[in-house]
């Protein structure tokens, strides 16, 4: 069995850290976090992660300085995840050694795609592709916006990707139409009830094309379930 890719979260907001760790774990990664910020660079290197998600504003220390300290001995990929969201902030993060930059509030599918893209560049395609969302034989590729089953593949639109991603976070559970719409709105995908129906129909057609016609189940009056 392939060793899981280890992601290290350096984030002082406990709720964000917990939610991010849960999301990464459900996506097939080994996700760990650092909760003590007195010796972050050394502690991070000791974990030997494959990638670091690093907040800029930490108690008593700057993520930018931490990145510089790590860069003196390691080229481990670092993605800054921060509330500082000006173009100068982004440039500063990259100049100080970051591989990518995601501003808060971020869209989870976008963050997952950024992680996959950085891992693909740094670890190689084979290892990156070993981490993906899979349920009942249907694989959701967030980086390439595709679904596959066996050798069959189909391309997804941005909204289709987000809808499936939402359902994949609750395998075997009913997700209401309202919850899906709220999730899409929170992630800046402006969609109403009718548009959701259209997207679900298109998704079902694409799933049928790859041999999974009954993957999305409708629970009348309740919502959808995979």
Short mmCIF file of C-alpha atoms in Angstrom, two decimals:
data_model
loop_
_atom_site.label_atom_id
_atom_site.label_comp_id
_atom_site.label_asym_id
_atom_site.label_seq_id
_atom_site.Cartn_x
_atom_site.Cartn_y
_atom_site.Cartn_z
CA UNK A 1 0.00 0.00 0.00
CA UNK A 2 1.34 3.45 -0.93
CA UNK A 3 2.48 5.63 1.96
CA UNK A 4 0.11 8.55 2.44
CA UNK A 5 1.32 12.02 1.61
CA UNK A 6 1.89 13.94 4.84
CA UNK A 7 0.62 17.52 5.05
CA UNK A 8 1.55 19.76 7.97
CA UNK A 9 -0.82 22.57 9.02
CA UNK A 10 0.65 25.55 10.87
CA UNK A 11 -2.41 27.59 11.87
CA UNK A 12 -3.33 29.19 15.21
CA UNK A 13 -7.12 29.29 14.67
CA UNK A 14 -8.26 26.01 16.24
CA UNK A 15 -11.55 25.80 14.32
CA UNK A 16 -9.92 26.43 10.93
CA UNK A 17 -7.16 23.97 11.77
CA UNK A 18 -9.64 21.27 12.84
CA UNK A 19 -11.85 21.69 9.76
CA UNK A 20 -8.87 21.74 7.39
CA UNK A 21 -7.34 18.67 9.02
CA UNK A 22 -10.65 16.80 8.72
CA UNK A 23 -11.03 17.77 5.06
CA UNK A 24 -7.48 16.73 4.17
CA UNK A 25 -7.81 13.42 6.02
CA UNK A 26 -11.07 12.60 4.24
CA UNK A 27 -9.31 13.36 0.95
CA UNK A 28 -6.70 10.68 1.58
CA UNK A 29 -3.86 12.70 3.05
CA UNK A 30 -2.13 12.25 6.39
CA UNK A 31 -2.81 15.63 7.99
CA UNK A 32 -1.08 16.81 11.15
CA UNK A 33 -0.78 20.20 12.83
CA UNK A 34 1.54 22.19 15.06
CA UNK A 35 -0.11 23.86 18.04
CA UNK A 36 2.99 25.23 19.77
CA UNK A 37 4.65 28.21 18.08
CA UNK A 38 7.88 28.75 20.04
CA UNK A 39 10.10 26.68 17.74
CA UNK A 40 7.99 26.22 14.63
CA UNK A 41 10.64 25.80 11.94
CA UNK A 42 12.52 23.07 13.80
CA UNK A 43 9.30 21.31 14.80
CA UNK A 44 8.05 21.43 11.20
CA UNK A 45 11.26 19.97 9.79
CA UNK A 46 11.23 17.22 12.43
CA UNK A 47 7.86 16.01 11.09
CA UNK A 48 9.35 15.57 7.58
CA UNK A 49 6.12 16.59 5.79
CA UNK A 50 5.60 16.40 2.04
CA UNK A 51 3.96 19.84 2.09
CA UNK A 52 3.33 22.63 4.62
CA UNK A 53 0.24 24.85 4.85
CA UNK A 54 1.50 27.94 6.65
CA UNK A 55 -0.43 30.87 8.10
CA UNK A 56 1.37 34.21 8.00
CA UNK A 57 0.02 35.73 11.22
CA UNK A 58 0.91 33.45 14.13
CA UNK A 59 1.21 34.25 17.86
CA UNK A 60 4.54 35.97 18.43
CA UNK A 61 6.04 34.96 15.10
CA UNK A 62 5.62 35.64 11.38
CA UNK A 63 4.98 32.80 8.96
CA UNK A 64 7.28 34.64 6.55
CA UNK A 65 10.18 34.29 8.99
CA UNK A 66 9.32 30.64 9.57
CA UNK A 67 9.41 30.03 5.82
CA UNK A 68 12.84 31.67 5.57
CA UNK A 69 14.17 29.53 8.42
CA UNK A 70 12.85 26.35 6.80
CA UNK A 71 14.38 27.36 3.46
CA UNK A 72 17.89 27.44 4.97
CA UNK A 73 17.86 23.63 5.14
CA UNK A 74 14.82 22.33 3.22
CA UNK A 75 12.93 22.82 -0.03
CA UNK A 76 9.72 21.22 1.29
CA UNK A 77 6.76 22.80 -0.57
CA UNK A 78 5.07 25.60 1.39
CA UNK A 79 1.65 27.06 0.61
CA UNK A 80 0.80 30.22 2.51
CA UNK A 81 -2.82 30.32 3.73
CA UNK A 82 -3.55 33.76 5.08
CA UNK A 83 -6.07 36.52 5.60
CA UNK A 84 -3.62 39.02 4.08
CA UNK A 85 -4.91 39.21 0.53
CA UNK A 86 -3.32 42.10 -1.36
CA UNK A 87 -1.08 41.59 -4.39
CA UNK A 88 1.88 42.83 -2.33
CA UNK A 89 1.16 40.22 0.36
CA UNK A 90 1.13 37.51 -2.29
CA UNK A 91 4.37 38.75 -3.83
CA UNK A 92 6.04 38.93 -0.41
CA UNK A 93 5.05 35.33 0.37
CA UNK A 94 6.51 34.07 -2.90
CA UNK A 95 9.71 36.12 -2.55
CA UNK A 96 10.26 34.77 0.96
CA UNK A 97 10.21 31.18 -0.31
CA UNK A 98 6.57 30.12 -0.62
CA UNK A 99 5.47 27.87 -3.48
CA UNK A 100 1.91 29.17 -3.60
CA UNK A 101 -0.49 31.49 -1.81
CA UNK A 102 -4.19 31.10 -0.92
CA UNK A 103 -6.12 33.90 0.78
CA UNK A 104 -8.85 33.41 3.38
CA UNK A 105 -11.71 32.78 3.16
CA UNK A 106 -10.64 30.15 0.65
CA UNK A 107 -12.72 27.74 -1.42
CA UNK A 108 -11.91 24.19 -0.32
CA UNK A 109 -11.94 22.74 -3.85
CA UNK A 110 -9.55 25.50 -4.95
CA UNK A 111 -7.23 24.85 -2.00
CA UNK A 112 -7.29 21.11 -2.70
CA UNK A 113 -6.48 21.76 -6.36
CA UNK A 114 -3.59 24.07 -5.38
CA UNK A 115 -2.22 21.40 -3.04
CA UNK A 116 -2.47 18.75 -5.74
CA UNK A 117 -0.79 21.03 -8.28
CA UNK A 118 2.15 21.82 -5.99
CA UNK A 119 2.56 18.15 -5.08
CA UNK A 120 2.48 17.23 -8.75
CA UNK A 121 5.34 19.64 -9.44
CA UNK A 122 7.41 18.61 -6.44
CA UNK A 123 6.69 14.91 -5.87
CA UNK A 124 5.88 13.81 -9.39
CA UNK A 125 2.67 12.84 -11.13
CA UNK A 126 2.52 9.23 -9.91
CA UNK A 127 2.52 10.05 -6.22
CA UNK A 128 0.15 12.99 -6.59
CA UNK A 129 -2.37 10.91 -8.45
CA UNK A 130 -2.40 8.28 -5.68
CA UNK A 131 -4.33 10.82 -3.54
CA UNK A 132 -7.88 11.31 -4.74
CA UNK A 133 -11.49 11.12 -3.59
CA UNK A 134 -13.03 7.74 -4.31
CA UNK A 135 -16.40 6.26 -3.40
CA UNK A 136 -18.16 3.20 -4.81
CA UNK A 137 -15.56 2.93 -7.55
CA UNK A 138 -16.08 6.49 -8.81
CA UNK A 139 -13.00 8.70 -8.49
CA UNK A 140 -13.20 12.49 -8.21
CA UNK A 141 -10.02 14.21 -9.44
CA UNK A 142 -10.12 17.72 -7.94
CA UNK A 143 -6.92 18.92 -9.63
CA UNK A 144 -8.04 18.06 -13.16
CA UNK A 145 -11.83 18.48 -12.59
CA UNK A 146 -12.66 14.97 -13.79
CA UNK A 147 -14.56 11.90 -12.67
CA UNK A 148 -13.51 8.42 -13.61
CA UNK A 149 -14.55 4.82 -13.22
CA UNK A 150 -12.09 2.24 -14.45
CA UNK A 151 -10.72 3.52 -17.76
CA UNK A 152 -13.68 5.83 -18.44
CA UNK A 153 -13.36 9.54 -17.68
CA UNK A 154 -15.51 12.64 -18.00
CA UNK A 155 -14.72 16.35 -17.64
CA UNK A 156 -16.55 18.46 -15.04
CA UNK A 157 -17.52 22.11 -14.99
CA UNK A 158 -16.57 24.20 -11.95
CA UNK A 159 -20.08 23.94 -10.44
CA UNK A 160 -20.30 20.20 -11.14
CA UNK A 161 -16.96 19.71 -9.41
CA UNK A 162 -18.13 21.65 -6.36
CA UNK A 163 -21.44 19.78 -6.12
CA UNK A 164 -19.72 16.40 -6.29
CA UNK A 165 -17.06 17.55 -3.84
CA UNK A 166 -19.81 18.53 -1.39
CA UNK A 167 -21.44 15.10 -1.74
CA UNK A 168 -18.08 13.33 -1.34
CA UNK A 169 -17.65 15.03 2.03
CA UNK A 170 -20.77 13.16 3.24
CA UNK A 171 -20.57 9.64 1.72
CA UNK A 172 -23.67 7.57 2.42
CA UNK A 173 -25.45 10.57 3.95
CA UNK A 174 -28.36 12.60 2.58
CA UNK A 175 -27.33 16.18 1.75
CA UNK A 176 -30.25 18.57 1.36
CA UNK A 177 -30.63 20.78 -1.70
CA UNK A 178 -30.48 23.80 0.62
CA UNK A 179 -27.15 22.66 2.10
CA UNK A 180 -25.65 22.17 -1.36
CA UNK A 181 -26.82 25.60 -2.51
CA UNK A 182 -25.49 27.20 0.70
CA UNK A 183 -22.15 25.42 0.16
CA UNK A 184 -21.92 26.72 -3.40
CA UNK A 185 -22.82 30.27 -2.37
CA UNK A 186 -20.21 30.15 0.41
CA UNK A 187 -17.68 29.16 -2.24
CA UNK A 188 -18.71 31.99 -4.58
CA UNK A 189 -20.65 29.81 -7.01
CA UNK A 190 -23.93 31.67 -7.46
CA UNK A 191 -26.55 29.04 -8.11
CA UNK A 192 -30.28 28.78 -7.43
CA UNK A 193 -32.63 25.81 -7.04
CA UNK A 194 -33.32 25.49 -10.75
CA UNK A 195 -29.63 25.72 -11.66
CA UNK A 196 -28.90 22.98 -9.10
CA UNK A 197 -31.42 20.68 -10.81
CA UNK A 198 -29.78 21.35 -14.19
CA UNK A 199 -26.32 20.61 -12.80
CA UNK A 200 -27.46 17.40 -11.11
CA UNK A 201 -29.01 16.23 -14.39
CA UNK A 202 -25.76 16.96 -16.26
CA UNK A 203 -23.75 15.18 -13.56
CA UNK A 204 -25.96 12.11 -13.84
CA UNK A 205 -25.48 12.05 -17.59
CA UNK A 206 -21.71 12.21 -17.17
CA UNK A 207 -21.81 9.48 -14.52
CA UNK A 208 -23.90 7.36 -16.87
CA UNK A 209 -21.25 7.82 -19.56
CA UNK A 210 -18.58 6.34 -17.29
CA UNK A 211 -20.79 3.45 -16.18
CA UNK A 212 -22.18 4.78 -12.89
CA UNK A 213 -25.79 5.79 -13.72
CA UNK A 214 -27.15 5.38 -10.17
CA UNK A 215 -24.26 7.00 -8.29
CA UNK A 216 -26.29 10.04 -7.18
CA UNK A 217 -29.50 8.97 -5.49
CA UNK A 218 -32.46 11.32 -5.04
CA UNK A 219 -34.28 11.12 -1.71
CA UNK A 220 -37.54 12.84 -2.52
CA UNK A 221 -38.20 15.80 -0.24
CA UNK A 222 -34.85 15.35 1.49
CA UNK A 223 -31.96 15.81 -0.96
CA UNK A 224 -29.25 13.70 -2.59
CA UNK A 225 -26.99 10.88 -1.48
CA UNK A 226 -24.01 9.07 -2.98
#
